[in-house]
Each structure stands twice: as C-alpha cells, then as structure tokens.
Amino acid sequence: MKENREILNKMQSNLKANVLQNLLQVVIRSDKDENLTIEEHEIGDLINRIKGINGVEVNEVRFRDAITNSGGSLQCVMDIIRNLMDDNVTEGEEIFIIKD
C-alpha cells in the first residue's frame, strides 16, 4: 500500500516537472520580439499554446491578470508558472491545474 502511494507521488512529481518544462519552453517561444517581456499582444498566443500542452489546464483570467500586474517580464512570468509547483496554493486560486 505504501509502495503504491510512493509510486503515485513519483509519477505526479514527474508529470509536474514535464509540464513545467513544457510551460517554460512555451513562454520563451511566445516572446516574439525577444525583448524578455510578454506583452499584452503576446498573452493570447501564450495562453493558446499552454492550452495545447497535455496534462495542464490554465485559468486564463488569473494568468492574464498575473502577467499584466507583474509587468510581463519573463522572470515574472516564470515566477507565476512556479504556482504550478506550489502545493500551498489555496483551492480556487490556482492558475494552473495538473490533470491526472
């Protein structure tokens, strides 16, 4: 029983790491003018690319607001993506949800 839980936890951890890697690649590719900022006109494309990643759902409104409020720097966007790895996010406040 304990072994099954450990295997499940490991699988969930691997899935999160894989999704995180895909998200980071998508963010970097979405910076079309390569100025290290996700600007307003780039957010829609970024969200559409994220929707194409298997295993993750994005709350579009929260994500768009978080990018806009942070100024859109790639570092800020990557900090927002770390929300995915945070197990202490209040339920209903998630920006990203891993689909099992």
PDB file of N, CA, C and O in Angstrom, residues 62 87-94:
ATOM      1  N   ARG A  62      -7.001  34.546 -14.455  1.00  0.00           N
ATOM      2  CA  ARG A  62      -5.964  34.723 -13.427  1.00  0.00           C
ATOM      3  C   ARG A  62      -4.575  34.854 -14.042  1.00  0.00           C
ATOM      4  O   ARG A  62      -3.760  35.653 -13.594  1.00  0.00           O
ATOM      5  N   ASP A  87       2.353  23.523  -3.616  1.00  0.00           N
ATOM      6  CA  ASP A  87       1.263  22.725  -3.051  1.00  0.00           C
ATOM      7  C   ASP A  87       0.435  23.519  -2.053  1.00  0.00           C
ATOM      8  O   ASP A  87      -0.564  23.024  -1.545  1.00  0.00           O
ATOM      9  N   ASN A  88       0.847  24.751  -1.736  1.00  0.00           N
ATOM     10  CA  ASN A  88       0.151  25.550  -0.730  1.00  0.00           C
ATOM     11  C   ASN A  88      -0.789  26.592  -1.324  1.00  0.00           C
ATOM     12  O   ASN A  88      -1.251  27.467  -0.614  1.00  0.00           O
ATOM     13  N   VAL A  89      -1.063  26.500  -2.620  1.00  0.00           N
ATOM     14  CA  VAL A  89      -1.983  27.441  -3.248  1.00  0.00           C
ATOM     15  C   VAL A  89      -3.394  27.114  -2.770  1.00  0.00           C
ATOM     16  O   VAL A  89      -3.810  25.960  -2.775  1.00  0.00           O
ATOM     17  N   THR A  90      -4.110  28.142  -2.349  1.00  0.00           N
ATOM     18  CA  THR A  90      -5.476  27.972  -1.875  1.00  0.00           C
ATOM     19  C   THR A  90      -6.348  27.427  -2.998  1.00  0.00           C
ATOM     20  O   THR A  90      -6.281  27.911  -4.128  1.00  0.00           O
ATOM     21  N   GLU A  91      -7.155  26.417  -2.686  1.00  0.00           N
ATOM     22  CA  GLU A  91      -8.041  25.852  -3.695  1.00  0.00           C
ATOM     23  C   GLU A  91      -8.954  26.947  -4.241  1.00  0.00           C
ATOM     24  O   GLU A  91      -9.509  27.745  -3.498  1.00  0.00           O
ATOM     25  N   GLY A  92      -9.068  26.997  -5.540  1.00  0.00           N
ATOM     26  CA  GLY A  92      -9.853  28.035  -6.201  1.00  0.00           C
ATOM     27  C   GLY A  92      -9.012  29.231  -6.612  1.00  0.00           C
ATOM     28  O   GLY A  92      -9.485  30.101  -7.317  1.00  0.00           O
ATOM     29  N   GLU A  93      -7.754  29.289  -6.178  1.00  0.00           N
ATOM     30  CA  GLU A  93      -6.844  30.380  -6.533  1.00  0.00           C
ATOM     31  C   GLU A  93      -5.769  29.921  -7.517  1.00  0.00           C
ATOM     32  O   GLU A  93      -4.898  30.696  -7.885  1.00  0.00           O
ATOM     33  N   GLU A  94      -5.834  28.653  -7.925  1.00  0.00           N
ATOM     34  CA  GLU A  94      -4.811  28.114  -8.811  1.00  0.00           C
ATOM     35  C   GLU A  94      -4.852  28.803 -10.161  1.00  0.00           C
ATOM     36  O   GLU A  94      -5.905  29.170 -10.662  1.00  0.00           O
TER      37      GLU A  94
END
